[in-house]
Amino acid sequence: MSTPGGGNISADQLKARYIGTGHADMPKYEFVTNQHRDTLSSHVGHYDQMSYYAVAQNESIGRVRSQFLEKMVQPCGPPPKKTKEQEIMSMSMS
């Protein structure tokens, strides 16, 4: 991948710039959570999309915006419980 200036960007630089790009060891829950947060923040940031959702739900734009911001805390529900193997692995890496 190249930049507008013509220089190449390494995968490490790309991942440092965009958090949601993930890595090989990223769990599915974390990846999907990042994806949902990105989507919700995009909807909140674009006024036309917010007004579309507000009309579709028959709510005010402020209320829909508030609901989207609340969803960003845990967009996919609580994180899954770790198994004993995962706990042992996380302890050994620390």
Short mmCIF file of C-alpha atoms in Angstrom, two decimals:
data_model
loop_
_atom_site.label_atom_id
_atom_site.label_comp_id
_atom_site.label_asym_id
_atom_site.label_seq_id
_atom_site.Cartn_x
_atom_site.Cartn_y
_atom_site.Cartn_z
CA MET A 1 0.00 0.00 0.00
CA SER A 2 1.32 3.46 -0.75
CA THR A 3 0.65 6.91 0.59
CA PRO A 4 -0.32 9.96 -1.46
CA GLY A 5 3.30 11.09 -1.23
CA GLY A 6 4.50 7.94 -2.92
CA GLY A 7 6.11 6.15 0.05
CA ASN A 8 5.12 2.66 1.09
CA ILE A 9 3.40 1.95 4.40
CA SER A 10 4.33 -1.15 6.34
CA ALA A 11 1.74 -3.30 8.03
CA ASP A 12 3.00 -2.18 11.46
CA GLN A 13 2.53 1.48 10.59
CA LEU A 14 -0.95 0.75 9.25
CA LYS A 15 -1.94 -1.07 12.44
CA ALA A 16 -0.53 1.74 14.58
CA ARG A 17 -2.61 4.26 12.63
CA TYR A 18 -5.86 2.29 12.53
CA ILE A 19 -6.59 0.39 15.75
CA GLY A 20 -9.44 -1.68 14.31
CA THR A 21 -7.29 -3.42 11.68
CA GLY A 22 -6.41 -6.06 14.24
CA HIS A 23 -3.70 -8.70 14.26
CA ALA A 24 -3.44 -12.47 14.00
CA ASP A 25 -3.92 -13.08 17.74
CA MET A 26 -6.96 -10.81 18.13
CA PRO A 27 -10.01 -12.66 19.44
CA LYS A 28 -13.19 -12.59 17.39
CA TYR A 29 -15.09 -10.69 20.11
CA GLU A 30 -12.54 -7.86 20.15
CA PHE A 31 -12.50 -7.59 16.35
CA VAL A 32 -16.31 -7.48 16.08
CA THR A 33 -16.50 -4.96 18.94
CA ASN A 34 -14.07 -2.66 17.11
CA GLN A 35 -16.07 -3.05 13.92
CA HIS A 36 -19.35 -2.19 15.63
CA ARG A 37 -17.82 0.84 17.39
CA ASP A 38 -16.44 2.12 14.10
CA THR A 39 -19.84 1.74 12.46
CA LEU A 40 -21.68 3.46 15.30
CA SER A 41 -19.20 6.33 15.43
CA SER A 42 -19.59 6.79 11.68
CA HIS A 43 -23.37 6.98 12.04
CA VAL A 44 -23.06 9.50 14.88
CA GLY A 45 -20.60 11.60 12.89
CA HIS A 46 -22.75 11.89 9.78
CA TYR A 47 -25.82 14.04 10.38
CA ASP A 48 -27.71 12.73 7.33
CA GLN A 49 -27.43 9.15 8.53
CA MET A 50 -28.58 10.16 12.01
CA SER A 51 -31.63 11.93 10.60
CA TYR A 52 -32.42 8.86 8.45
CA TYR A 53 -32.33 6.56 11.49
CA ALA A 54 -34.34 9.07 13.54
CA VAL A 55 -37.10 9.21 10.92
CA ALA A 56 -37.10 5.40 10.53
CA GLN A 57 -37.44 4.92 14.30
CA ASN A 58 -39.82 7.87 14.76
CA GLU A 59 -37.47 9.37 17.39
CA SER A 60 -35.65 12.66 17.72
CA ILE A 61 -32.12 12.91 16.36
CA GLY A 62 -30.76 13.63 19.82
CA ARG A 63 -32.37 10.51 21.28
CA VAL A 64 -31.05 8.28 18.48
CA ARG A 65 -27.60 9.82 18.87
CA SER A 66 -27.73 9.16 22.60
CA GLN A 67 -28.76 5.54 22.00
CA PHE A 68 -25.88 5.02 19.57
CA LEU A 69 -23.38 6.51 22.01
CA GLU A 70 -24.67 4.23 24.77
CA LYS A 71 -24.33 1.21 22.46
CA MET A 72 -20.67 2.08 21.90
CA VAL A 73 -19.84 1.09 25.50
CA GLN A 74 -20.53 -2.61 24.85
CA PRO A 75 -21.84 -2.95 21.30
CA CYS A 76 -21.70 -6.76 21.32
CA GLY A 77 -22.74 -7.36 24.91
CA PRO A 78 -20.47 -8.40 27.76
CA PRO A 79 -17.21 -10.12 26.82
CA PRO A 80 -17.23 -13.92 26.79
CA LYS A 81 -15.94 -15.69 29.88
CA LYS A 82 -12.41 -17.00 29.62
CA THR A 83 -11.74 -20.70 29.89
CA LYS A 84 -9.17 -22.04 32.32
CA GLU A 85 -6.74 -22.58 29.44
CA GLN A 86 -7.02 -18.94 28.37
CA GLU A 87 -6.47 -17.75 31.96
CA ILE A 88 -3.35 -19.91 32.28
CA MET A 89 -2.03 -18.61 28.95
CA SER A 90 -2.62 -14.98 29.94
CA MET A 91 -0.85 -15.54 33.29
CA SER A 92 2.15 -17.17 31.64
CA MET A 93 2.52 -14.27 29.17
CA SER A 94 2.53 -11.64 31.94
#
